[in-house]
Short mmCIF file of C-alpha atoms in Angstrom, two decimals:
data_model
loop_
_atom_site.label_atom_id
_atom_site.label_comp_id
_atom_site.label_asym_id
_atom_site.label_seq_id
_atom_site.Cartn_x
_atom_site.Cartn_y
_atom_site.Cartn_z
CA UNK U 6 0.00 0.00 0.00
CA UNK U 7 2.73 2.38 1.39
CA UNK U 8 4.54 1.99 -2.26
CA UNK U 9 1.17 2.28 -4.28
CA UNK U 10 0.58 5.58 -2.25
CA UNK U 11 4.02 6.71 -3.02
CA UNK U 12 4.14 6.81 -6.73
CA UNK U 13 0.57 8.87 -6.47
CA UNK U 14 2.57 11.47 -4.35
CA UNK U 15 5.92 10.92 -6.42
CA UNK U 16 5.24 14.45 -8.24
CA UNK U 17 5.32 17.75 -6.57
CA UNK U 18 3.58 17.99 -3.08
CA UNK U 19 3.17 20.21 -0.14
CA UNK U 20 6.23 18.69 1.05
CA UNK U 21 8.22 19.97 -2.24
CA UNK U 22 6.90 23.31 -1.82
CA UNK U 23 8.65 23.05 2.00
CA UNK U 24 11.91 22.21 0.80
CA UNK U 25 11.98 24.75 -1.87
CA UNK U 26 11.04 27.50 0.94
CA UNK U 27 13.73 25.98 2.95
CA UNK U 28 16.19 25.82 -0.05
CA UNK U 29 15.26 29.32 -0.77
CA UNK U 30 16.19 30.39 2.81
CA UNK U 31 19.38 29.17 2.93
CA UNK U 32 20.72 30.40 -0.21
CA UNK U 33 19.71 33.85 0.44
CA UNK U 34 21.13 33.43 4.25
CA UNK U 35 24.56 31.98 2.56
CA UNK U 36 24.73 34.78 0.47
CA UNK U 37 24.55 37.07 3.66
CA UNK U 38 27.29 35.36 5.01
CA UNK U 39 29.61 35.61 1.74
CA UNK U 40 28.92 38.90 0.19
CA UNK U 41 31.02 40.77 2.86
CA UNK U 42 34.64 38.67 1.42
CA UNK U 43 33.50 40.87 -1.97
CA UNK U 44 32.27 43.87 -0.90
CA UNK U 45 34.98 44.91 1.94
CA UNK U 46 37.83 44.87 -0.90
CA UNK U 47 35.48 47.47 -2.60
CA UNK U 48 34.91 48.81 0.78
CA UNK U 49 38.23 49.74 0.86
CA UNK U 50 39.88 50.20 -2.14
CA UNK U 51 38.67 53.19 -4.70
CA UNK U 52 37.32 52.37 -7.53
CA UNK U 53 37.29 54.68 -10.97
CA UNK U 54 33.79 55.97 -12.29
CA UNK U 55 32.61 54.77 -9.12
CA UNK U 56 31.25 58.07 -6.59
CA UNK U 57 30.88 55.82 -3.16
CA UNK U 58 32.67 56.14 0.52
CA UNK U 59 35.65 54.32 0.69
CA UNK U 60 37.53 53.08 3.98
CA UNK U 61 41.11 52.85 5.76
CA UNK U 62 41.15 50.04 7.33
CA UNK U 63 43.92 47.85 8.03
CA UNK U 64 44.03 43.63 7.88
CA UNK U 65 43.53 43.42 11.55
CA UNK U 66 40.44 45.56 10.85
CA UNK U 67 39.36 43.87 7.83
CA UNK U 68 39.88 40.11 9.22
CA UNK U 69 38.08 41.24 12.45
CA UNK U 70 35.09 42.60 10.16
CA UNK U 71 35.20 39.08 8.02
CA UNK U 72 35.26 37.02 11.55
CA UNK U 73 32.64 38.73 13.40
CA UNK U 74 29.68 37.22 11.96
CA UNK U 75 30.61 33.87 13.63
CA UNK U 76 31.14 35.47 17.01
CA UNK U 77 27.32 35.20 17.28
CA UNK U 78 26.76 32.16 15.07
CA UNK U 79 28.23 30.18 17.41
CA UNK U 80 27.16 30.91 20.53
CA UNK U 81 23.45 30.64 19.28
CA UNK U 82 23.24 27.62 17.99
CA UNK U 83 22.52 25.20 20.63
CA UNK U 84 19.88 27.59 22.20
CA UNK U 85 18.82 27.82 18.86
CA UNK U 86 17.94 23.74 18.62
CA UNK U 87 16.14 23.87 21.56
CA UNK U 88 13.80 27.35 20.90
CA UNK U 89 12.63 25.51 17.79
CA UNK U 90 11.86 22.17 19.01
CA UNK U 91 10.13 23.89 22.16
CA UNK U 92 8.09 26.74 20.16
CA UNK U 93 8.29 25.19 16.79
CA UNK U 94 10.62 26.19 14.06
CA UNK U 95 8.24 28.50 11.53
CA UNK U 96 8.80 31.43 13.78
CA UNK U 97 12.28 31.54 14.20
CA UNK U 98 13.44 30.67 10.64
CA UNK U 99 11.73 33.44 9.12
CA UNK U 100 13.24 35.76 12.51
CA UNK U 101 16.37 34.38 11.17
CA UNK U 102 15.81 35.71 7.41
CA UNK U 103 14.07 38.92 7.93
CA UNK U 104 16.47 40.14 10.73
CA UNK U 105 19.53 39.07 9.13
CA UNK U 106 18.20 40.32 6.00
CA UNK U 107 17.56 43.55 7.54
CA UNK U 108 21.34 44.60 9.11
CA UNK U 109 22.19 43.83 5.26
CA UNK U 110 19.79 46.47 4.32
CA UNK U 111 21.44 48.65 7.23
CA UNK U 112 25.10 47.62 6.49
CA UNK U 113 25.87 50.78 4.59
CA UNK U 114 24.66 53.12 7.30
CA UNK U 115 26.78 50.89 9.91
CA UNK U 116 29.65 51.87 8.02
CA UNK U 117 29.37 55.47 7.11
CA UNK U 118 28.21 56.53 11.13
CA UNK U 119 29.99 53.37 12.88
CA UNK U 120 32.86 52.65 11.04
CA UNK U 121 34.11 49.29 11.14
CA UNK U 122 33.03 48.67 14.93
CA UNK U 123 29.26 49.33 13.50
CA UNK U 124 30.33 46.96 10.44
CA UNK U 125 31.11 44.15 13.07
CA UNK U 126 28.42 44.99 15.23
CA UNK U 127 26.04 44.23 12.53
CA UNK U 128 27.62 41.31 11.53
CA UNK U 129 27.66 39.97 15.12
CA UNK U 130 23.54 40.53 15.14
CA UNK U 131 23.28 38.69 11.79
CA UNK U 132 25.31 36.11 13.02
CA UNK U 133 22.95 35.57 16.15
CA UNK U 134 20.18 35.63 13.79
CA UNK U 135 21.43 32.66 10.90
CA UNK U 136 22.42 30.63 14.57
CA UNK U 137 18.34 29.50 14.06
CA UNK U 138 18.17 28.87 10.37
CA UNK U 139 19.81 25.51 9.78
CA UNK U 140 18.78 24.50 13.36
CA UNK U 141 15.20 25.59 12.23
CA UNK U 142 15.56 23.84 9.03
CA UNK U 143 16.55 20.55 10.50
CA UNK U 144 13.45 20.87 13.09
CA UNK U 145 11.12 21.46 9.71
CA UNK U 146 12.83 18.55 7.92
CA UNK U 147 12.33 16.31 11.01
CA UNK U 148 8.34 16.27 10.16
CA UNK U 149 8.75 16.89 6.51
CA UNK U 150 11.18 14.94 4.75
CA UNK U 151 9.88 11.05 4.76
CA UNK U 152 12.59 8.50 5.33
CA UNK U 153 12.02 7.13 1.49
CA UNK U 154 12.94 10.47 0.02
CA UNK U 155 15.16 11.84 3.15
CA UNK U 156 18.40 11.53 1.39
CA UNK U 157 16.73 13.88 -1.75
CA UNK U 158 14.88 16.28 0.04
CA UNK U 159 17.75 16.89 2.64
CA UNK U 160 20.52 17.37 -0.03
CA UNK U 161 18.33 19.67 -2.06
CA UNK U 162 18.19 21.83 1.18
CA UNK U 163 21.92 21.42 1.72
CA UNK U 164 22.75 22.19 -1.28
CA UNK U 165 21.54 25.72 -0.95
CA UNK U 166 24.61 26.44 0.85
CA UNK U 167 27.14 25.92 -2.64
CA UNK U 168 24.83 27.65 -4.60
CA UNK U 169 24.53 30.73 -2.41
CA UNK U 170 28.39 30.97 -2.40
CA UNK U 171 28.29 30.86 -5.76
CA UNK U 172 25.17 33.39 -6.19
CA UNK U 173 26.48 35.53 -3.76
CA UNK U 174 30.23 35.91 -4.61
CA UNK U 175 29.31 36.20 -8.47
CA UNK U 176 26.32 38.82 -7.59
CA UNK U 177 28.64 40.45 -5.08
CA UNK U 178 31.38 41.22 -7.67
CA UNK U 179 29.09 42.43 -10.29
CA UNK U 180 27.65 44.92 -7.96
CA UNK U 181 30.54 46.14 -6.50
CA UNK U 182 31.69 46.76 -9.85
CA UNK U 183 28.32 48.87 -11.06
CA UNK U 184 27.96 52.36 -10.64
CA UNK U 185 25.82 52.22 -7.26
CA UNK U 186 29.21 50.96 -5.92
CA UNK U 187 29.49 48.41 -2.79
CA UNK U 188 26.52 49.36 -0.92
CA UNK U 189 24.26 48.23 -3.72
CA UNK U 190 25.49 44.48 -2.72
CA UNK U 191 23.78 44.90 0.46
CA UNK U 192 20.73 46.41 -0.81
CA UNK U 193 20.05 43.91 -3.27
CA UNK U 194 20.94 40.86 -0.52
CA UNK U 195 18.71 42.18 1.85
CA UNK U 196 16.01 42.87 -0.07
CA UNK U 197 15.95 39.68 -1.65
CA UNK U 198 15.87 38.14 2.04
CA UNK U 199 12.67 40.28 3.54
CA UNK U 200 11.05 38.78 0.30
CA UNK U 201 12.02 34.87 1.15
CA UNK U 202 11.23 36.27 4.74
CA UNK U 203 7.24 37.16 4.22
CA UNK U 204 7.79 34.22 2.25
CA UNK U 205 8.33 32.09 5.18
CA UNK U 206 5.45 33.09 7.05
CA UNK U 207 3.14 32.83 4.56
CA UNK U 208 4.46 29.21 3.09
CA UNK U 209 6.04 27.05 5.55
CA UNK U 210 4.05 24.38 8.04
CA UNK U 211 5.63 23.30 11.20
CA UNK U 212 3.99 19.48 10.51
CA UNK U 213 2.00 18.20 7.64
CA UNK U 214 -1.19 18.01 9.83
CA UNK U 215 -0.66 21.99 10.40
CA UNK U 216 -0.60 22.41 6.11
CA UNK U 217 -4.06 24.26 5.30
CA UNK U 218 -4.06 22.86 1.24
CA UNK U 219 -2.42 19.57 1.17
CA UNK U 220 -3.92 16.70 0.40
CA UNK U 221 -4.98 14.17 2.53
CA UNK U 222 -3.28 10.87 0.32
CA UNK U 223 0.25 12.68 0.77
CA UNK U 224 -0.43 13.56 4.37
CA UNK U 225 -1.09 10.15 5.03
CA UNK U 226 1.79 8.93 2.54
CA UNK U 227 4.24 11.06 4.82
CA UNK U 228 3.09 9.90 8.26
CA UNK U 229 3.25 6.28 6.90
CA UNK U 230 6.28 6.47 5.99
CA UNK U 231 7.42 7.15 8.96
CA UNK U 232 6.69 4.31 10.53
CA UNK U 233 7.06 5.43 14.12
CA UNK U 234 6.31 9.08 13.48
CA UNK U 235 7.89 12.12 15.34
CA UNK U 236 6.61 13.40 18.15
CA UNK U 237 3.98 16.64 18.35
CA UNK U 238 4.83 17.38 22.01
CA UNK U 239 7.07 20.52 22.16
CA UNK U 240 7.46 20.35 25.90
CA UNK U 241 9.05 17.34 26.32
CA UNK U 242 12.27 17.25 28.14
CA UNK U 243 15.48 17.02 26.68
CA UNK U 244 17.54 13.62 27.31
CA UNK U 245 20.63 15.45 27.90
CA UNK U 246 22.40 12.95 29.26
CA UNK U 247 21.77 10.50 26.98
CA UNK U 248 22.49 12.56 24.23
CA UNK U 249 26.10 13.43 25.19
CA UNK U 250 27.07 10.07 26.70
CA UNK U 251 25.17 7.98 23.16
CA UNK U 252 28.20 6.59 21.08
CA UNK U 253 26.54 7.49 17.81
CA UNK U 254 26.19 11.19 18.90
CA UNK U 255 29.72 11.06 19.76
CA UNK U 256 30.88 10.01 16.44
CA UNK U 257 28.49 12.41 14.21
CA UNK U 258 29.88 15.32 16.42
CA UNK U 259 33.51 13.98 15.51
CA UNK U 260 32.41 13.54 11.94
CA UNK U 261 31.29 17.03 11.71
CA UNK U 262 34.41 18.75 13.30
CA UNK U 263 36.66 16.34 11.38
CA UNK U 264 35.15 17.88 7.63
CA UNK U 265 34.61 21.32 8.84
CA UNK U 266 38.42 21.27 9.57
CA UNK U 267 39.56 19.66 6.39
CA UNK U 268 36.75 22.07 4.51
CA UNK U 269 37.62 25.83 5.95
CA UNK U 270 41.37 24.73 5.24
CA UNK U 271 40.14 24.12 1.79
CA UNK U 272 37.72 27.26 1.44
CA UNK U 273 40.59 29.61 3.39
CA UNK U 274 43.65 28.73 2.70
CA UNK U 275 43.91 27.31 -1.13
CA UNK U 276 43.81 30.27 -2.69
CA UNK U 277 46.78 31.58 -0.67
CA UNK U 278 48.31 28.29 -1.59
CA UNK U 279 48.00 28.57 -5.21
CA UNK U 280 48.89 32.34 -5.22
CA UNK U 281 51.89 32.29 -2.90
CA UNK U 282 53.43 28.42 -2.87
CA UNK U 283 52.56 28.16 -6.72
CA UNK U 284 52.14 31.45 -8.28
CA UNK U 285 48.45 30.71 -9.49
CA UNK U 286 46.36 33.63 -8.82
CA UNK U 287 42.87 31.98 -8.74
CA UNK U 288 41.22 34.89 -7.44
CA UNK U 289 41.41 36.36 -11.00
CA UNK U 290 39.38 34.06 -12.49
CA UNK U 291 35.85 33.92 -10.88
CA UNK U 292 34.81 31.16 -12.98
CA UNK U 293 37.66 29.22 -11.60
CA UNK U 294 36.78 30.34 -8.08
CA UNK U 295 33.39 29.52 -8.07
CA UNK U 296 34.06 26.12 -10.36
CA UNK U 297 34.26 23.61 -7.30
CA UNK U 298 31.04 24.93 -5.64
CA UNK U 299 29.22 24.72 -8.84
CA UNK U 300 30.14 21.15 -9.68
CA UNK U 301 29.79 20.06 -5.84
CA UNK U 302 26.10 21.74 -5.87
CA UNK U 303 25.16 18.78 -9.11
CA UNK U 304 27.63 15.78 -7.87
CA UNK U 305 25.11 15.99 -4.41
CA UNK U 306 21.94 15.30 -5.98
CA UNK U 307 23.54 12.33 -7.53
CA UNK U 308 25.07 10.70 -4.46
CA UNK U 309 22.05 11.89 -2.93
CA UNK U 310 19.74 9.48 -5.49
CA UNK U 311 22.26 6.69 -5.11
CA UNK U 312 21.57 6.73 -1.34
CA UNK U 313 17.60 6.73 -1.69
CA UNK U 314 18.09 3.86 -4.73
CA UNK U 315 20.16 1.57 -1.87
CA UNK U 316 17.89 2.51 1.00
CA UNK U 317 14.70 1.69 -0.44
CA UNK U 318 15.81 -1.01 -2.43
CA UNK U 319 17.38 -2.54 0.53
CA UNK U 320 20.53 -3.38 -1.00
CA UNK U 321 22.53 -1.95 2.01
CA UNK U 322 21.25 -0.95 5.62
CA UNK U 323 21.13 2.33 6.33
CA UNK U 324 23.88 2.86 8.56
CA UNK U 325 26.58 1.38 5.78
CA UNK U 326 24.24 4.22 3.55
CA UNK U 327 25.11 6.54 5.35
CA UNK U 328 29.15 5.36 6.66
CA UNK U 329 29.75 5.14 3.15
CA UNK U 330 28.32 8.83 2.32
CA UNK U 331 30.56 10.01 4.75
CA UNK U 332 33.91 7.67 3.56
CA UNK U 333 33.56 9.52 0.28
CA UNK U 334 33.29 13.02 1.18
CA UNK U 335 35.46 12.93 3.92
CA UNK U 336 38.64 10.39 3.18
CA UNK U 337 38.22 11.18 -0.61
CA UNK U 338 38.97 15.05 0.01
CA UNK U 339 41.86 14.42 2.72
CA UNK U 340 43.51 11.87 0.03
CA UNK U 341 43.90 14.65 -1.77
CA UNK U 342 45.53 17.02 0.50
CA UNK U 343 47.82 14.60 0.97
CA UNK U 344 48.62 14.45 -2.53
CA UNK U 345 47.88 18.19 -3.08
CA UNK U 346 51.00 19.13 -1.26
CA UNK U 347 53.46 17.23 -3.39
CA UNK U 348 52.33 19.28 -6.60
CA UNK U 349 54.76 21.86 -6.60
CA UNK U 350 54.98 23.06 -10.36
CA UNK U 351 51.87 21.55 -11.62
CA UNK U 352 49.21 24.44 -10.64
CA UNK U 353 46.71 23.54 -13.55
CA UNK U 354 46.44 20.00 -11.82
CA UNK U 355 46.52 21.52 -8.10
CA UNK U 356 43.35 23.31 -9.17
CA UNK U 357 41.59 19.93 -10.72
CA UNK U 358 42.45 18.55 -7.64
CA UNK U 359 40.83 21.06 -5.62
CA UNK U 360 38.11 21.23 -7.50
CA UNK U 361 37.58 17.30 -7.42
CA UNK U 362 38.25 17.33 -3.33
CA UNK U 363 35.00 19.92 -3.14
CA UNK U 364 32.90 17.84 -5.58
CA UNK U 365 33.53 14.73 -3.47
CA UNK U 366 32.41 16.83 -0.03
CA UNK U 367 29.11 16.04 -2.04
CA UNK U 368 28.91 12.97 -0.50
CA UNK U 369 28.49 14.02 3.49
CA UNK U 370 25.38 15.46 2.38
CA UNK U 371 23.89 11.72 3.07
CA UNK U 372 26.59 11.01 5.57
CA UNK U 373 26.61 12.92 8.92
CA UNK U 374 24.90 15.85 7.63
CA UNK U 375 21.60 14.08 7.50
CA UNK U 376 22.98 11.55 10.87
CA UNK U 377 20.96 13.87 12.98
CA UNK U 378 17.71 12.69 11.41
CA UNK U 379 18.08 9.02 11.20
CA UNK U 380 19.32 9.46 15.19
CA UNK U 381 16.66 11.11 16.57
CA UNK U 382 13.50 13.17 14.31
CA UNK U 383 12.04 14.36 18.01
CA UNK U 384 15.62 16.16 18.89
CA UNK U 385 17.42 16.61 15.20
CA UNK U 386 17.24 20.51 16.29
CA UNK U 387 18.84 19.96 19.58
CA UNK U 388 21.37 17.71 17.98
CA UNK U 389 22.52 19.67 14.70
CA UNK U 390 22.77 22.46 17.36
CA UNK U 391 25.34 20.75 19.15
CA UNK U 392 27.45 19.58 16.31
CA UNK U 393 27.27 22.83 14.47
CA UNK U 394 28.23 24.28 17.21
CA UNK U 395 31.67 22.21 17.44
CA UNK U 396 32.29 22.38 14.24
CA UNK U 397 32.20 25.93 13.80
CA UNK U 398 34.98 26.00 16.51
CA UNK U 399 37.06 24.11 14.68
CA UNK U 400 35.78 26.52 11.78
CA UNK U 401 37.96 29.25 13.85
CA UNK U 402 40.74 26.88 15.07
CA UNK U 403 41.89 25.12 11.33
CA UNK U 404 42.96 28.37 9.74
CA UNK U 405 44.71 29.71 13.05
CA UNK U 406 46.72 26.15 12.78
CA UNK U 407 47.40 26.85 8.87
CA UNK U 408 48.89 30.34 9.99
CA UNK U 409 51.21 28.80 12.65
CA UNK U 410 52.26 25.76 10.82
CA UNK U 411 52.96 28.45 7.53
CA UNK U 412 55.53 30.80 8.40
CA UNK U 413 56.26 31.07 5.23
CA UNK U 414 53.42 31.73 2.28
CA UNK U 415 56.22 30.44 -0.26
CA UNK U 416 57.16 27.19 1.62
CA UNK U 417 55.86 24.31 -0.06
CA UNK U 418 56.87 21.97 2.66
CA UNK U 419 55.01 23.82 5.30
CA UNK U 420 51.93 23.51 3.21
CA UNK U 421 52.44 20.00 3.13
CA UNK U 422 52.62 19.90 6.81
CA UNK U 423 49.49 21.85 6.72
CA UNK U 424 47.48 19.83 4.45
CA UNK U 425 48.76 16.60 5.90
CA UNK U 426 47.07 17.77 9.53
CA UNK U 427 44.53 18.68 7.66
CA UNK U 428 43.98 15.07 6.53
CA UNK U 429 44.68 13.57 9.19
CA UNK U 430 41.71 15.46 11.12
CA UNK U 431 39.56 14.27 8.64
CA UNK U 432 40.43 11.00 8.68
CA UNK U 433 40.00 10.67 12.48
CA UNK U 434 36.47 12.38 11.99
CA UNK U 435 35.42 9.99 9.80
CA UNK U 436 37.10 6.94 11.12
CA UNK U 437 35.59 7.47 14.54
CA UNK U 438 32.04 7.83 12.42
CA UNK U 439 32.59 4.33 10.67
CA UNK U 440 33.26 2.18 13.98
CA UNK U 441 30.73 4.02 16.06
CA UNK U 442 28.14 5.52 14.03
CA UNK U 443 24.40 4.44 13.49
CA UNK U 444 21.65 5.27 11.73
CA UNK U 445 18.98 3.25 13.81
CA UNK U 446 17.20 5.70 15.88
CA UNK U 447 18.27 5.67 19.22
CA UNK U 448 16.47 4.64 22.04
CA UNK U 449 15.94 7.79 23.83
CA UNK U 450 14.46 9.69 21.06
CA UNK U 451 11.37 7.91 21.42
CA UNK U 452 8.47 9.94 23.38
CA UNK U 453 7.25 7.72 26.22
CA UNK U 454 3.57 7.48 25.95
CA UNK U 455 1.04 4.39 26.34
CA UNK U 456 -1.46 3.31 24.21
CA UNK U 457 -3.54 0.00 24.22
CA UNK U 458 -0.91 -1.99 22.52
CA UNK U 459 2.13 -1.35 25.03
CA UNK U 460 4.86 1.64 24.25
CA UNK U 461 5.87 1.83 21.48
CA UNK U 462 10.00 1.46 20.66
CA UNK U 463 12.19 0.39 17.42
CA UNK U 464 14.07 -2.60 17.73
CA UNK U 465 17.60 -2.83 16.49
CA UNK U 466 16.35 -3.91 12.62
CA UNK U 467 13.55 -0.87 12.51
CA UNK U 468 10.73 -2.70 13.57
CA UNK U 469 7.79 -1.85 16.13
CA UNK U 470 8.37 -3.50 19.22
CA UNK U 471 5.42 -3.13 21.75
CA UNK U 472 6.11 -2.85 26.06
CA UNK U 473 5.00 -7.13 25.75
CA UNK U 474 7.76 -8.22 23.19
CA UNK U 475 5.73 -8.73 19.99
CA UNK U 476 6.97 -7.10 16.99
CA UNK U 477 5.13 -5.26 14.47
CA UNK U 478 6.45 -5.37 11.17
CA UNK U 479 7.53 -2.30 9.40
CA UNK U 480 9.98 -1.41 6.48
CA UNK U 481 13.75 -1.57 8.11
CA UNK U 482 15.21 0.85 6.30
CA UNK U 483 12.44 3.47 6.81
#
């Protein structure tokens, strides 16, 4: 029945519409984050033909302006995880858009009265504000996204995050370039986020049996699918303790520091690599720049079919799914670093390279990226939150490593040494996530309530298991 009912809600559905709101949101909140790299060497550099305020700032100024946005990101984002799984996530993801949106729209006035402190105070607030949008996102996704089509409908989402570099560095230097000069880049990035904003609150359902239009053969589909569906209950407490002590949750939060290492090293310090080490200047060719983002936004949709073809085929279970998500966009990219930093005349291939590491990143899109779902739907907020949240550190600590390992910008063997910690991060990330992992949802994600037939829980191969011992049969790789 459950696969009959699927191919009648195989075509676009209420819970397409979702994901495209939720797609939308974090493109637009990526290119928030991205458009200041562009506009500050605009911001302070004067351009010819171009009539706009200009600024002295020094590097120290300049990096302290670039890093300030994550002062608040990070600090917000386990609060975040539990606001929206206590008050529901609508609310707070369009907060997240409109407010961010609006110190965009504000930006230029920050400058011209506040200087660069106003700059960084208004990056700070944004920074608080984006701390609920993935956090919100993963909430919505928790009731949306049915285990049959989770892989899909979670890389589309996550794939909003390459494209808005891409949209936003591209827009960004076109703008900056036009006669309105660099304040136009905020202007047009901020209004396009107040419209996604209303958007928001007008579009987006916490649940499926909140949506006012959908219909009633893909509501039911969706809850199906589920098997043992999420719970409504916002108040329910938080299993701390279990959460921080569960071996899986160990190993996704390892998994999630390990790439965000190997990827900021990647995203920071290549181009300095290629430029200085190599004598590559990638930064003057935007196609070239952009080039890894745009092929890693396609290469995820296809890992992210292979890994819905194997689940509901039930070729694999879904922990290897998702172990071997994560081998290939984690130990694929730190192969190459290792290899990277023996390249020392070769820059066409260094860039092939690079541009081949990104594409394979892909593949943690259904690796520990969507881990937080299969773990626990009731507490995927709570638990992206936490791992974000890590990871984000190590966000600040992997380029402060590059810059003491690289005393000189010239030295390829201090790049190598660079790119082989790099790797080896990565690999430990990852490594920890194979031998530990799961994707079997864990025990203490399940809301305790009674019903005639005995509690409900999931036994170890996915199927219902009532308080008496006899178990109900339903799909195991749901």
């Amino acid at each position: 029945m459950l696969c009959n009912m699927h191919r009648a809600c195989q075509l676009v559905g209420a819970r397409h519409v979702q994901a495209v709101i939720m797609f939308f949101s974090a493109a637009v909140a990526f290119c928030t984050r991205t458009n200041m790299s562009v506009a500050i060497v605009a911001m302070t550099k004067k351009t010819p033909g171009i009539d706009v305020t200009t600024f002295d700032w020094d590097p120290s100024r300049t990096s302290l302006v670039l890093s300030s946005f994550f002062w608040g990101y990070v600090v917000m984002n386990i609060p975040a995880g539990q606001l929206s799984q206590r008050f529901g996530p609508k609310r707070f993801l369009a907060m997240s858009v409109l407010v961010s949106s609006l110190f965009d729209l504000l930006m230029p006035m920050c400058a011209m009265y506040g200087d660069w402190p106003g700059v960084c105070a208004a990056r700070v607030c944004q920074g608080l504000a984006q701390g609920f949008l993935l956090t919100a996102c993963y909430e919505l996704l928790s009731k949306w996204a049915p285990p049959r089509e989770r892989s899909r409908m979670v890389s589309f989402f996550l794939a909003a995050q390459p494209f808005g570099i891409v949209v936003g560095l591209s827009a960004s230097g076109a703008l900056a370039g036009s006669p309105a000069g660099w304040p136009s880049i905020f202007y047009v990035t901020g209004a396009l986020g107040m419209v996604v904003g209303i958007w928001i609150l007008f579009g987006v359902s916490e649940c499926p049996a909140q949506h006012p239009s959908m219909s009633e053969k893909e509501r039911q589909y969706i809850e199906e699918n589920f098997g043992v569906a999420p719970s409504s209950e916002r108040k329910r407490v938080t299993p701390w303790l279990s959460i921080v002590t569960s071996i899986p949750m160990i190993s996704l939060v390892l998994a999630h520091c390990g790439h965000s290492w190997a990827f900021w090293t990647i995203l920071t310090k290549m181009p300095t690599y290629l430029d200085k080490a190599l004598g590559y200047r990638i930064q003057d060719n935007g196609l070239l720049s952009a080039l890894p983002y745009v092929i890693k936004y396609f290469v995820s949709f296809a890992f992210a079919w292979l890994a819905d073809f194997l689940n509901n085929g039930h070729y694999i279970s879904l922990t290897l799914n998702r172990k071997i998500g994560n081998s290939v966009g984690l130990w694929g990219p730190a192969i190459i670093l290792v290899v990277l930093g023996f390249f020392q005349n070769d820059s066409n291939t260094c860039v092939l390279m690079l541009t081949l590491a990104v594409a394979l990143n892909g593949a943690t899109y259904v690796g520990y990226n969507i881990n937080h779902l299969d773990l626990s739907p009731n507490y995927a907020s709570t638990l992206f939150g936490i791992t974000n949240a890590m990871a984000n550190i190590m966000s600040f600590i992997a380029p402060l490593v590059v810059g003491a390992v690289v005393s000189d910008e010239t030295n390829v063997s201090q790049w190598q040494t660079a790119f082989l910690i790099a790797a080896g991060v990565s690999f430990i990330g990852n490594l920890v996530f194979v031998i530990g992992g799961s994707a079997v949802r864990q025990a203490w994600d399940e809301p305790k309530k009674s019903n005639p037939a005995g509690d409900i829980h999931l036994a170890e191969n996915g199927s219902k298991q009532t308080q008496t011992g006899t178990p109900t049969t339903v799909e195991a790789h749901a």
